[in-house]
Amino acid sequence: MPQGNQDLYIEVLLPLPLDNPVYGYLTDETVERGMLCTVPFGNGRGKILTGLVVKVSAHRPERAGKSITFKRVLRILPLAPIREPILKAWEWAAEYCMCSPGDVLRAALPSGIERYSGRGPLKKVWSINPLFLSDLSFRKEALSLLSKKRSALAFLQTLTDGSPAYGIRAESLAELREKTGLSVHTVDTLRAAGVIEAEEIADFYGESSERQAQSTSQAELFRPWGSKEVLLSYHPHSSLYERVPFDFLGSVLASGQGQTLVLFPSMDALQSTEEKMRELFGSKLYPYYHSKSSDKIKERTWTAALTGVVGIYFGLRSAVWLPFADLKTVVVIDEEDRGYRQFEPAPRFTASYMALMLARKSGSKTLLSTASPSVETALRGIIGRKYAFREVGSRRPPYGDKLTLVDMEQAFRLGEVSARMLSSKMIRSITACIDGGGKALIFYQRQGFARYISCGNCHTVLKCPVCGTTLRYYGREKRSMVCPSCGHVEPKPDSCPSCGKRELKPVGTGVERLLEAVRVFYPGVPVSIREGDEEGSLKPGITFSTGYEPSLGAVGSADMIGVIQWDLLELRPDFRAIERSYRFVIELLNESPESTDTVIQFFRPYGIGLKAALSGNYRTLLDNELESRFAVGFSPFSRQIDAVIQSTDSSVAFSVANGLLSGLSAFPHLKTLGPSPIATTRAKAEIGSRVTILHPLDTSLSDTRHFLAEWRSETLRKHRGTPLFIHFDVDPQ
């Protein structure tokens, strides 16, 4: 490759959400594909961006006209090039997620990487100056300076006698004093004489990339996989802590089998095992990597992965973008959890699936450890073309008397309901919990104060003016009505818009109304509402949750768990509703303490999800789901693409959605659903619409992807000037 002052033409991928964010630049530095560089971008003052070198040539590109002037690269970052398997995985992610390669690069690069100095992240370490033993003149000078310092001289004598204190390294003076037993005064004296000194070293938790002597062969380590790429490890009756393969990870480290990535679905899940991981793996465990990690932690972990430092890298979904130089093992805990799904911003991806592709591109083995695998993963495990399957633990559910089921229709007939929605069995359980100073966690998905507002005179039900959905009433204080479909919000009127009478009344029980009734029923007891995705343990009292995906901290700290209306979970407008209901009850029973009493209320005969969970037979759920999904054509019998259109103008949003449906009619092998209204996620948008595309597995996605990309570009050009946002969610969970 040309070096020195000879100019090279390089193509640089920039972290921009453009269809083709690759630009040409000049440099006279040594450079190769996969390196990072900083470049100027834009006219005038412009910007400085960090990009990825994707192509290097000694000749001017043929497509570049003579009038084009190439700007010069500002700096080639002193980092090793990102390895080809990682680059291929990123290219795949951009194509699969139907987003710009610039979106993927933006997600993959840690903030602040452009400031990288080449020395690596540094930290100060205090130690004994090696010159004290190796340099006789230095030792004599130090001893003369300390001739009247008895404690210092005594310590120096231990060093000459071969004391292990000579090899001590500490990240602070306090730690050094603790390890040596010296006083503050003595340490200061030794520092003044140069015996104790500080040095800056690379701030890596791991050690060098040189592998340890292997105590376990690769064949022995990965024997459960056989010839397969993925091992699905099914633990039907286990807590998350029990599903983390500590012994296996220890064997991987002992064998020196490259780098290991461990993914967790949530911060709660990660933190529940962090102490044990650090106890077992110490310096070989990197600080967790996720979107909220500090810039210093991100940069340190990212560069360690890039340089091939052996160790365990664990984190949340963003950890799949680490540029591993020697990835050998990927472990995904609870691959089915929705915490792995990122919807905003692009790339919109599922980290558990991205991890599988990362492992495939890197030639790595993958372990999926779960108590309730997704239907898609379970089917792959049974078919076994690339997946091996093993079941761990007993088939018999160990729940015993832990669970109580209540038929609410019968309870209402017998007059055994109080506080609007609490059965007598639920009340007994809550009361026993509160009397013991415990924490009760109650699930009820009805958000707001009431299901709807109705006129007592003409019986008009207030509906959304945008999409026609019945409006939900939120709180007497807020006096606002919200559309659960499209997110439209308006204040509650004082009189009926149809008859003019002031007889508008809330109908039904939302969680706010139930909370008021429970406060009256349990005077003096703390009662609160917890958002569905809120993490951390509970506080004493009664806590209501409107979500059906509780955090481990909440479930693990609950002394009593109640589900007000199980029907709401099974009847959600989601083809995965039954699967999610199974997973919900499995999580409640597996993650809560053995002494936790669980009460589930229902109005209609409960479905296969709860039945399968109670019988401990996942295969019952799987067979039912495969049969029902096959009849409709949902996953795993198709690929799903959701086209999401958002705008400030409802007519534009629905017109664009219908235009897409019209264009898709040219593809008779596709099945389409919608358009359906959705709550918008854009600050400048007020209305959203979704079109769902079901793509057969036996036909290529390339033509559909090409059509959707062209349609999006053409539509955005046509509506230029109107806030219009279009994106695609591929295989959303």
XYZ file of C-alpha atoms in Angstrom:
733
model
C 0.000 0.000 0.000
C 1.331 3.493 -0.818
C 2.749 5.347 2.156
C 4.483 8.643 2.959
C 3.356 11.656 0.966
C 1.520 9.786 -1.787
C -2.164 10.685 -1.681
C -4.763 7.964 -1.249
C -8.406 8.254 -2.222
C -10.603 6.840 0.498
C -14.344 6.353 0.828
C -15.633 7.181 4.291
C -18.979 6.090 5.756
C -20.361 8.910 7.909
C -22.894 8.562 10.772
C -25.681 10.325 8.868
C -29.255 9.093 8.186
C -28.827 9.325 4.419
C -29.509 6.687 1.765
C -25.808 6.605 0.838
C -23.709 8.449 3.453
C -20.354 7.529 1.852
C -18.079 10.413 0.802
C -14.659 10.620 -0.815
C -11.607 12.136 0.881
C -7.845 12.382 0.445
C -5.095 11.395 2.861
C -1.349 10.830 2.741
C -1.358 8.698 5.892
C -1.217 4.910 6.006
C -4.819 3.725 6.113
C -6.861 0.595 5.484
C -10.478 -0.496 5.428
C -12.058 -0.569 8.889
C -10.084 2.331 10.344
C -11.777 5.368 11.872
C -10.995 8.941 10.887
C -12.243 12.482 11.462
C -13.244 14.464 8.394
C -14.757 17.859 7.563
C -18.326 17.776 6.296
C -20.475 20.495 4.761
C -19.787 23.893 3.252
C -18.378 26.908 5.019
C -17.553 26.209 8.625
C -19.303 22.840 8.363
C -18.916 20.030 10.856
C -16.280 17.548 11.911
C -17.525 13.949 11.863
C -15.997 10.615 12.782
C -16.326 8.138 9.926
C -15.393 4.613 8.933
C -13.011 3.932 6.058
C -14.770 1.473 3.745
C -12.508 1.617 0.680
C -8.941 2.724 -0.107
C -7.490 3.369 -3.565
C -4.350 4.919 -4.998
C -6.308 6.115 -8.035
C -8.958 8.769 -8.438
C -12.411 7.133 -8.593
C -13.693 6.886 -12.176
C -17.111 8.225 -11.239
C -15.568 11.401 -9.778
C -15.576 14.200 -12.331
C -12.531 16.386 -12.887
C -14.348 19.327 -11.308
C -14.739 17.519 -7.951
C -12.281 18.623 -5.283
C -11.652 16.089 -2.554
C -11.333 17.380 0.994
C -8.573 16.030 3.177
C -8.988 13.746 6.141
C -8.268 15.642 9.339
C -6.947 12.667 11.287
C -6.676 8.892 11.107
C -7.488 7.651 14.604
C -4.676 5.543 16.119
C -6.862 2.467 16.482
C -6.682 -0.971 14.971
C -9.047 -1.447 12.026
C -12.438 -2.930 12.814
C -12.377 -6.569 11.742
C -14.185 -7.742 8.631
C -16.763 -9.956 10.465
C -17.943 -6.898 12.423
C -18.146 -4.774 9.272
C -20.185 -7.514 7.582
C -22.512 -7.682 10.591
C -23.054 -3.907 10.445
C -23.752 -4.066 6.710
C -26.267 -6.837 7.337
C -27.940 -4.798 10.099
C -28.465 -1.806 7.783
C -30.020 -3.993 5.101
C -32.114 -6.072 7.501
C -33.415 -3.101 9.510
C -34.082 -1.142 6.293
C -32.188 1.886 7.527
C -29.149 3.880 6.476
C -25.661 2.423 7.081
C -25.028 5.795 8.710
C -27.680 4.999 11.326
C -25.862 1.773 12.173
C -22.500 3.526 12.417
C -23.985 6.185 14.695
C -25.310 3.457 16.988
C -22.023 1.539 16.918
C -19.554 4.342 17.681
C -19.306 5.517 21.309
C -19.523 9.245 21.858
C -16.128 10.894 22.222
C -14.214 8.287 20.213
C -12.904 11.044 17.932
C -10.869 12.359 20.896
C -8.994 9.080 21.174
C -5.306 9.808 21.762
C -3.839 6.449 20.829
C -2.562 5.884 24.355
C -5.776 4.247 25.430
C -7.930 5.364 28.344
C -5.581 6.040 31.262
C -5.769 5.730 35.026
C -3.319 6.561 37.823
C -1.822 3.638 39.753
C 0.309 3.955 42.930
C 3.150 1.481 43.490
C 6.685 1.050 44.877
C 9.311 2.629 42.633
C 11.233 -0.336 41.071
C 14.437 1.742 41.168
C 14.570 1.235 44.941
C 15.673 -2.363 44.445
C 17.318 -2.175 41.027
C 19.361 1.066 41.349
C 21.902 1.146 44.220
C 22.505 4.925 44.038
C 18.750 5.618 44.146
C 18.386 3.346 47.195
C 21.262 5.081 49.067
C 19.789 8.507 48.361
C 16.337 7.402 49.541
C 17.739 5.906 52.732
C 19.673 9.105 53.521
C 16.562 11.212 53.049
C 14.643 8.907 55.379
C 17.433 8.359 57.939
C 15.382 9.779 60.810
C 12.014 8.332 59.758
C 11.768 5.082 61.736
C 8.494 3.778 60.334
C 9.601 4.522 56.759
C 12.958 2.809 57.284
C 11.242 -0.229 58.798
C 9.028 -0.522 55.731
C 12.029 -0.178 53.397
C 13.760 -3.004 55.267
C 10.803 -5.299 54.535
C 11.178 -4.472 50.844
C 14.833 -5.545 50.806
C 13.820 -8.722 52.626
C 11.558 -9.687 49.738
C 8.204 -8.479 51.120
C 5.241 -8.999 48.733
C 4.431 -5.319 49.321
C 6.907 -4.551 46.547
C 4.401 -5.771 43.930
C 1.427 -3.830 45.314
C -0.462 -1.618 42.869
C -3.331 0.583 44.086
C -5.667 3.014 42.334
C -5.623 5.431 45.281
C -3.387 6.326 48.211
C -6.098 5.171 50.588
C -6.057 1.740 48.944
C -2.245 1.691 49.138
C -2.335 2.481 52.866
C -4.889 -0.284 53.394
C -2.735 -2.844 51.548
C 0.556 -1.894 53.236
C -0.706 -0.967 56.706
C 1.201 2.331 56.602
C -0.029 5.583 58.130
C -0.880 8.697 56.131
C 2.288 10.407 57.419
C 4.555 7.482 56.433
C 3.068 7.244 52.934
C 3.578 11.003 52.452
C 7.192 10.638 53.642
C 7.883 7.791 51.215
C 6.265 9.783 48.365
C 8.529 12.768 49.096
C 11.574 10.488 48.891
C 10.393 9.018 45.574
C 9.940 5.490 46.973
C 6.199 5.557 46.285
C 5.238 6.895 42.880
C 2.256 7.161 40.550
C 2.158 6.040 36.935
C -0.505 6.181 34.229
C -1.463 2.880 32.652
C -4.067 1.802 30.114
C -7.401 1.668 31.904
C -8.506 -1.832 30.873
C -10.110 -4.207 33.309
C -8.875 -7.117 31.234
C -5.286 -8.107 30.776
C -3.344 -8.455 27.523
C -4.821 -10.180 24.515
C -2.365 -13.070 24.898
C -4.374 -16.151 25.731
C -3.881 -18.211 28.835
C -2.835 -21.834 28.632
C -5.974 -23.770 27.792
C -7.191 -26.081 30.511
C -10.303 -27.067 28.578
C -10.322 -27.951 24.903
C -12.753 -26.189 22.597
C -14.358 -29.513 21.699
C -15.027 -30.261 25.376
C -16.231 -26.747 26.157
C -18.785 -26.674 23.341
C -19.781 -30.352 23.395
C -23.502 -29.580 24.093
C -23.607 -27.670 20.779
C -22.390 -30.579 18.704
C -22.162 -29.302 15.127
C -24.809 -26.597 15.704
C -24.284 -22.843 15.919
C -26.781 -22.179 18.730
C -27.684 -23.988 21.935
C -31.172 -23.273 23.322
C -30.958 -23.986 27.045
C -34.509 -24.258 28.412
C -34.925 -23.808 32.199
C -38.708 -24.071 32.773
C -38.711 -23.452 36.530
C -35.887 -21.047 37.248
C -35.180 -17.483 38.279
C -33.085 -15.262 36.042
C -30.167 -15.651 38.456
C -30.311 -19.426 37.966
C -30.359 -19.022 34.173
C -27.046 -17.157 34.068
C -24.431 -19.851 33.190
C -21.751 -18.857 35.709
C -19.913 -22.191 35.503
C -19.859 -22.146 31.715
C -18.544 -18.578 31.628
C -15.823 -19.543 34.089
C -14.811 -22.438 31.825
C -14.716 -20.132 28.807
C -12.343 -17.769 30.613
C -10.171 -20.597 31.906
C -9.849 -22.041 28.412
C -8.844 -18.698 26.903
C -11.456 -19.045 24.165
C -11.395 -15.445 22.975
C -13.909 -12.756 23.925
C -17.373 -13.393 25.356
C -20.491 -11.220 25.035
C -23.281 -11.618 27.613
C -26.563 -9.782 26.955
C -29.263 -8.994 29.522
C -32.733 -7.644 28.667
C -32.931 -4.943 31.356
C -30.891 -3.023 33.902
C -32.699 -4.852 36.700
C -31.692 -8.191 35.236
C -28.093 -7.114 34.745
C -27.682 -5.671 38.226
C -29.189 -8.760 39.854
C -26.135 -10.783 38.797
C -23.408 -8.132 38.662
C -22.070 -8.777 42.174
C -21.757 -12.513 41.532
C -20.119 -11.914 38.140
C -17.535 -9.569 39.647
C -16.853 -11.988 42.484
C -16.185 -14.828 40.039
C -14.479 -13.069 37.151
C -12.897 -9.952 38.669
C -10.584 -8.150 36.262
C -11.826 -10.249 33.360
C -15.273 -8.655 33.571
C -15.835 -5.357 31.826
C -18.188 -2.640 33.143
C -21.622 -3.036 31.631
C -22.110 -1.390 28.275
C -25.393 0.331 27.486
C -26.789 3.651 26.291
C -26.582 5.264 29.743
C -23.004 4.207 30.528
C -20.550 7.065 30.951
C -18.471 8.112 27.946
C -15.345 6.897 29.749
C -16.760 3.410 30.319
C -18.011 3.175 26.742
C -14.694 4.247 25.263
C -12.690 1.945 27.522
C -14.841 -1.099 26.821
C -15.156 -0.344 23.100
C -11.400 -0.016 22.587
C -10.724 -3.141 24.672
C -13.110 -5.123 22.452
C -11.436 -3.686 19.352
C -7.926 -4.598 20.504
C -8.884 -8.184 21.355
C -8.599 -8.036 25.143
C -9.872 -11.371 26.460
C -12.729 -11.142 28.956
C -16.477 -11.053 29.483
C -18.277 -8.068 27.991
C -21.786 -7.734 29.357
C -24.513 -5.198 28.871
C -27.862 -4.334 27.388
C -28.904 -4.210 23.738
C -26.355 -1.589 22.613
C -23.535 -4.003 23.537
C -24.150 -5.868 20.254
C -22.342 -2.981 18.508
C -19.012 -3.605 20.267
C -16.278 -4.178 17.600
C -14.939 -7.511 18.861
C -11.602 -8.584 17.435
C -11.820 -12.171 18.699
C -15.427 -13.003 19.595
C -15.851 -16.690 20.366
C -18.944 -16.930 22.595
C -22.278 -15.097 22.803
C -24.695 -15.632 25.698
C -28.220 -14.166 25.574
C -30.320 -14.283 28.742
C -34.099 -14.481 28.067
C -33.911 -13.916 24.315
C -37.694 -13.447 24.146
C -37.776 -10.353 26.386
C -39.047 -7.147 24.744
C -36.233 -5.244 26.437
C -34.032 -6.323 23.528
C -36.178 -4.398 21.049
C -35.225 -0.853 20.065
C -37.920 1.142 18.271
C -36.377 4.623 18.382
C -34.084 5.860 16.993
C -32.887 3.917 13.956
C -31.594 1.283 13.585
C -34.779 -0.364 14.898
C -33.515 -3.791 15.830
C -33.910 -6.721 18.191
C -30.604 -7.190 19.999
C -31.107 -10.915 20.637
C -31.472 -11.501 16.883
C -28.608 -9.133 16.075
C -26.432 -11.107 18.520
C -27.160 -14.309 16.611
C -26.046 -12.713 13.357
C -22.970 -11.194 15.038
C -22.013 -14.659 16.253
C -22.606 -16.198 12.823
C -20.448 -13.610 11.062
C -17.715 -14.106 13.688
C -17.869 -17.895 13.645
C -18.884 -17.934 17.319
C -21.093 -20.202 19.397
C -24.303 -18.812 20.910
C -26.057 -19.869 24.122
C -29.695 -18.835 24.598
C -30.765 -19.322 28.221
C -34.470 -18.899 28.980
C -37.465 -20.095 30.981
C -39.996 -19.264 28.244
C -38.495 -19.141 24.741
C -40.246 -17.259 21.991
C -42.318 -19.410 19.657
C -39.891 -18.701 16.820
C -36.830 -19.746 18.843
C -38.537 -22.814 20.307
C -39.465 -23.978 16.811
C -35.859 -23.571 15.632
C -34.696 -25.509 18.689
C -37.040 -28.399 17.902
C -36.308 -28.477 14.167
C -32.639 -28.262 15.032
C -31.056 -27.366 11.681
C -28.753 -24.814 13.295
C -29.982 -25.082 16.887
C -29.279 -27.671 19.557
C -31.786 -28.020 22.409
C -31.516 -29.054 26.039
C -33.947 -28.874 28.936
C -32.631 -28.161 32.427
C -34.605 -28.888 35.604
C -37.794 -30.690 36.532
C -40.916 -30.765 34.380
C -43.170 -30.494 37.438
C -44.097 -26.912 38.393
C -43.020 -26.268 41.990
C -45.775 -23.743 42.635
C -47.884 -25.698 45.162
C -50.239 -23.404 47.090
C -48.523 -20.298 45.792
C -51.245 -19.460 43.236
C -54.970 -18.775 43.766
C -57.425 -18.358 40.865
C -60.660 -16.375 41.302
C -63.702 -16.436 38.995
C -64.973 -12.845 39.278
C -68.409 -13.550 37.797
C -69.021 -15.988 40.621
C -67.504 -13.586 43.163
C -69.889 -10.791 42.079
C -72.884 -13.159 42.257
C -71.934 -14.111 45.818
C -71.293 -10.504 46.852
C -67.623 -11.237 47.537
C -66.215 -8.106 45.861
C -65.140 -4.886 47.612
C -63.314 -1.673 46.641
C -64.827 -1.983 43.142
C -62.624 -4.873 41.900
C -61.099 -6.797 44.817
C -62.399 -10.303 45.511
C -62.539 -11.545 49.089
C -59.599 -13.865 48.381
C -57.588 -10.953 46.991
C -58.488 -8.838 50.040
C -57.411 -11.576 52.466
C -54.078 -11.890 50.714
C -53.475 -8.114 50.601
C -54.517 -7.702 54.239
C -52.169 -10.434 55.441
C -49.350 -8.814 53.481
C -50.027 -5.307 54.853
C -50.457 -6.555 58.440
C -46.995 -8.088 58.175
C -45.469 -4.823 56.928
C -45.022 -6.263 53.455
C -45.267 -5.040 49.868
C -48.239 -5.841 47.644
C -47.923 -5.587 43.859
C -51.232 -5.408 41.961
C -51.443 -5.563 38.143
C -54.284 -3.826 36.339
C -53.892 -2.737 32.732
C -56.825 -0.319 32.578
C -55.050 3.019 32.487
C -56.693 6.286 33.454
C -59.700 6.876 35.679
C -62.500 5.372 33.564
C -62.839 3.331 30.383
C -64.921 6.058 28.708
C -67.231 9.041 29.195
C -70.946 8.601 28.459
C -73.946 10.925 28.584
C -76.568 9.864 31.120
C -79.304 11.526 29.036
C -78.691 10.422 25.418
C -76.098 7.697 26.109
C -73.578 9.235 23.701
C -70.055 7.846 24.155
C -67.293 10.361 23.455
C -64.958 9.193 20.692
C -61.720 10.305 19.083
C -62.355 12.856 16.288
C -59.278 11.550 14.434
C -59.741 7.767 14.327
C -63.123 7.119 15.973
C -61.784 5.107 18.918
C -63.537 5.480 22.281
C -61.692 8.048 24.399
C -60.325 7.021 27.785
C -60.783 9.404 30.726
C -57.711 10.316 32.767
C -58.216 11.676 36.264
C -60.665 14.112 37.760
C -57.839 16.591 38.296
C -56.482 16.406 34.728
C -59.959 16.188 33.208
C -58.439 14.977 29.963
C -59.522 12.322 27.488
C -56.917 10.315 25.582
C -57.290 8.094 22.534
C -55.552 4.742 23.235
C -55.059 4.176 19.477
C -53.656 7.368 18.000
C -52.758 9.337 21.121
C -55.154 12.254 20.518
C -55.764 14.311 23.696
C -58.574 16.739 24.486
C -60.132 18.155 27.677
C -63.326 16.661 29.062
C -66.268 18.906 28.084
C -68.732 20.135 30.686
C -71.774 19.141 28.632
C -72.690 16.466 26.103
C -71.789 17.499 22.510
C -74.924 15.693 21.237
C -77.742 16.806 23.559
C -76.111 19.640 25.500
C -77.014 18.142 28.908
C -74.494 18.338 31.729
C -74.783 14.632 32.446
C -71.435 13.277 31.272
C -70.300 10.503 33.579
C -67.233 8.239 33.759
C -68.025 4.593 33.040
C -65.902 1.627 34.051
C -62.934 1.307 36.373
C -59.478 2.488 35.434
C -56.456 2.114 37.665
C -56.839 5.667 39.038
C -60.412 4.972 40.097
C -59.447 1.628 41.596
C -56.612 3.296 43.494
C -59.076 5.770 45.063
C -61.352 2.923 46.156
C -58.448 0.938 47.634
C -57.234 3.993 49.572
C -60.675 4.255 51.166
C -60.748 0.518 51.885
C -57.222 0.545 53.396
C -57.031 3.900 55.212
C -53.523 4.922 56.213
C -51.830 2.384 53.925
C -49.492 3.852 51.249
C -51.051 3.243 47.821
C -49.325 4.255 44.582
C -49.193 3.652 40.823
C -45.993 2.355 39.214
C -45.267 2.760 35.519
C -44.939 -0.554 33.705
C -41.261 -0.118 32.789
C -40.134 1.386 36.113
C -37.282 -0.598 37.627
C -36.171 -1.191 41.201
C -37.724 -2.773 44.283
C -41.094 -1.882 45.785
C -41.859 0.296 48.782
C -44.007 -0.982 51.675
C -47.722 -0.678 50.988
C -49.825 -1.381 47.895
C -48.374 -0.659 44.452
C -50.438 -0.804 41.269
C -48.757 -1.528 37.928
C -50.394 -0.831 34.568
C -47.869 -2.895 32.604
C -47.640 -6.630 32.164
C -43.862 -6.702 31.861
C -42.790 -6.122 35.467
C -39.224 -5.465 36.496
C -37.302 -8.129 38.378
C -36.836 -5.731 41.271
C -40.577 -5.282 41.675
C -41.484 -8.969 41.461
C -38.504 -10.077 43.524
C -39.377 -7.733 46.404
C -43.144 -8.417 46.450
C -44.665 -10.261 49.392
C -48.006 -10.537 47.613
C -48.900 -10.331 43.897
C -52.358 -9.804 42.462
C -53.736 -9.648 38.921
C -57.069 -7.815 38.816
C -58.315 -8.853 35.355
C -56.355 -11.580 33.598
C -58.663 -11.282 30.569
C -57.088 -7.966 29.570
C -53.775 -9.707 29.010
C -55.117 -12.524 26.853
C -57.406 -10.266 24.794
C -54.856 -7.668 23.752
C -54.847 -6.890 19.988
C -51.531 -8.648 19.484
C -51.016 -12.034 17.827
C -48.441 -12.759 20.551
C -50.944 -12.063 23.373
C -51.295 -15.720 24.452
C -47.539 -16.237 24.356
C -47.017 -13.083 26.412
C -49.651 -14.174 28.942
C -47.801 -17.456 29.435
C -44.512 -15.616 29.881
C -46.078 -13.167 32.334
C -47.328 -15.781 34.770
C -44.108 -17.816 34.438
C -42.121 -14.729 35.392
C -44.367 -13.937 38.363
C -44.086 -17.453 39.740
C -40.387 -18.004 39.008
C -38.972 -14.616 40.005
C -40.985 -13.951 43.182
C -39.877 -15.371 46.553
C -41.277 -18.785 47.505
C -43.373 -17.230 50.279
C -45.103 -14.787 47.902
C -48.844 -15.384 47.564
C -50.210 -14.823 44.035
C -53.900 -14.220 43.261
C -55.213 -14.062 39.671
C -58.760 -12.848 38.954
C -60.563 -13.432 35.649
C -64.043 -12.816 34.180
C -63.999 -15.299 31.308
C -62.553 -18.825 31.249
C -58.823 -18.354 31.038
C -57.035 -19.473 27.911
C -54.219 -21.736 26.891
C -51.501 -19.351 28.084
C -52.414 -19.668 31.757
C -53.317 -23.354 31.424
C -49.912 -24.179 29.928
C -48.129 -22.192 32.635
C -50.021 -23.929 35.456
C -49.423 -27.382 33.990
C -45.759 -26.620 33.360
C -46.152 -27.802 29.762
C -44.625 -25.330 27.311
C -45.234 -27.716 24.414
C -48.989 -27.224 24.885
C -48.564 -23.504 24.344
C -46.209 -24.011 21.406
C -48.526 -26.407 19.547
C -51.504 -24.087 20.036
C -49.583 -21.015 18.874
C -48.163 -22.725 15.795
C -51.616 -23.922 14.765
C -53.331 -20.541 15.214
C -50.523 -18.545 13.591
C -50.305 -20.880 10.626
C -53.984 -20.296 9.905
C -53.415 -16.529 9.638
C -49.865 -16.511 8.340
C -48.159 -14.742 11.231
C -44.580 -15.354 12.390
C -42.886 -17.855 12.314
C -44.657 -18.606 9.021
C -43.891 -15.183 7.540
C -41.597 -12.200 7.872
C -43.309 -9.092 9.228
C -42.552 -5.510 8.210
C -44.447 -2.634 9.834
C -44.486 0.566 7.785
C -45.006 3.446 10.229
C -46.211 6.793 8.872
C -46.401 9.839 11.160
C -47.442 13.403 10.349
C -49.010 16.590 11.670
C -51.922 16.086 9.269
C -54.219 13.080 9.646
C -55.331 13.288 6.008
C -51.701 13.106 4.871
C -50.896 10.167 7.153
C -53.870 8.075 6.047
C -53.446 9.080 2.391
C -49.803 7.999 2.440
C -50.732 4.720 4.164
C -53.419 3.966 1.583
C -50.997 4.881 -1.183
C -48.594 2.277 0.180
C -51.336 -0.353 0.191
C -52.099 0.489 -3.422
C -48.450 0.063 -4.398
C -48.159 -3.229 -2.516
C -51.052 -4.656 -4.538
C -48.469 -5.269 -7.295
C -47.020 -8.001 -5.049
C -49.782 -10.661 -4.903
C -47.690 -12.942 -2.659
C -47.793 -10.358 0.169
C -50.523 -10.088 2.781
C -51.239 -6.620 4.183
C -53.070 -5.437 7.290
C -54.198 -1.880 8.030
C -53.833 0.980 7.934
C -54.378 1.224 11.684
C -53.948 4.334 13.876
C -51.072 4.407 16.336
C -49.842 6.817 18.979
C -47.141 8.996 17.440
C -43.560 8.957 18.711
C -42.401 12.136 16.978
C -42.338 15.542 18.645
C -43.463 17.268 15.435
C -46.116 14.677 14.555
C -49.689 14.472 15.809
C -51.031 11.414 14.029
C -49.609 8.039 13.123
C -50.669 5.121 10.962
C -49.304 1.600 10.543
C -49.412 -0.807 7.599
C -48.352 -4.386 8.375
C -46.812 -6.503 5.624
C -46.601 -10.288 5.987
C -43.953 -11.691 3.661
C -43.836 -15.434 2.813
C -40.718 -17.252 3.966
C -40.150 -18.957 0.621
C -39.732 -15.734 -1.382
C -36.894 -13.225 -1.353
C -37.230 -9.982 0.576
C -35.001 -8.060 -1.812
C -37.759 -6.936 -4.223
C -39.987 -5.839 -1.334
C -37.124 -3.976 0.354
C -36.249 -2.217 -2.914
C -39.868 -1.186 -3.501
C -40.291 0.136 0.058
C -37.042 2.125 -0.110
C -38.022 3.704 -3.442
C -41.565 4.384 -2.236
C -40.317 6.095 0.926
C -37.889 8.346 -0.978
C -40.519 9.299 -3.561
C -43.194 9.936 -0.905
C -40.931 12.159 1.198
C -39.998 14.177 -1.896
C -43.651 14.561 -2.828
C -44.611 15.854 0.631
C -41.540 18.030 1.157
C -42.442 20.905 3.472
C -44.963 18.853 5.447
C -43.654 17.147 8.625
C -43.852 13.539 7.446
C -41.889 10.661 8.997
C -41.694 7.146 7.560
C -39.781 4.186 8.914
C -39.939 0.406 8.829
C -39.891 -2.028 11.754
C -38.714 -5.451 10.605
C -39.877 -8.480 12.617
C -41.011 -6.332 15.592
C -41.524 -8.135 18.897
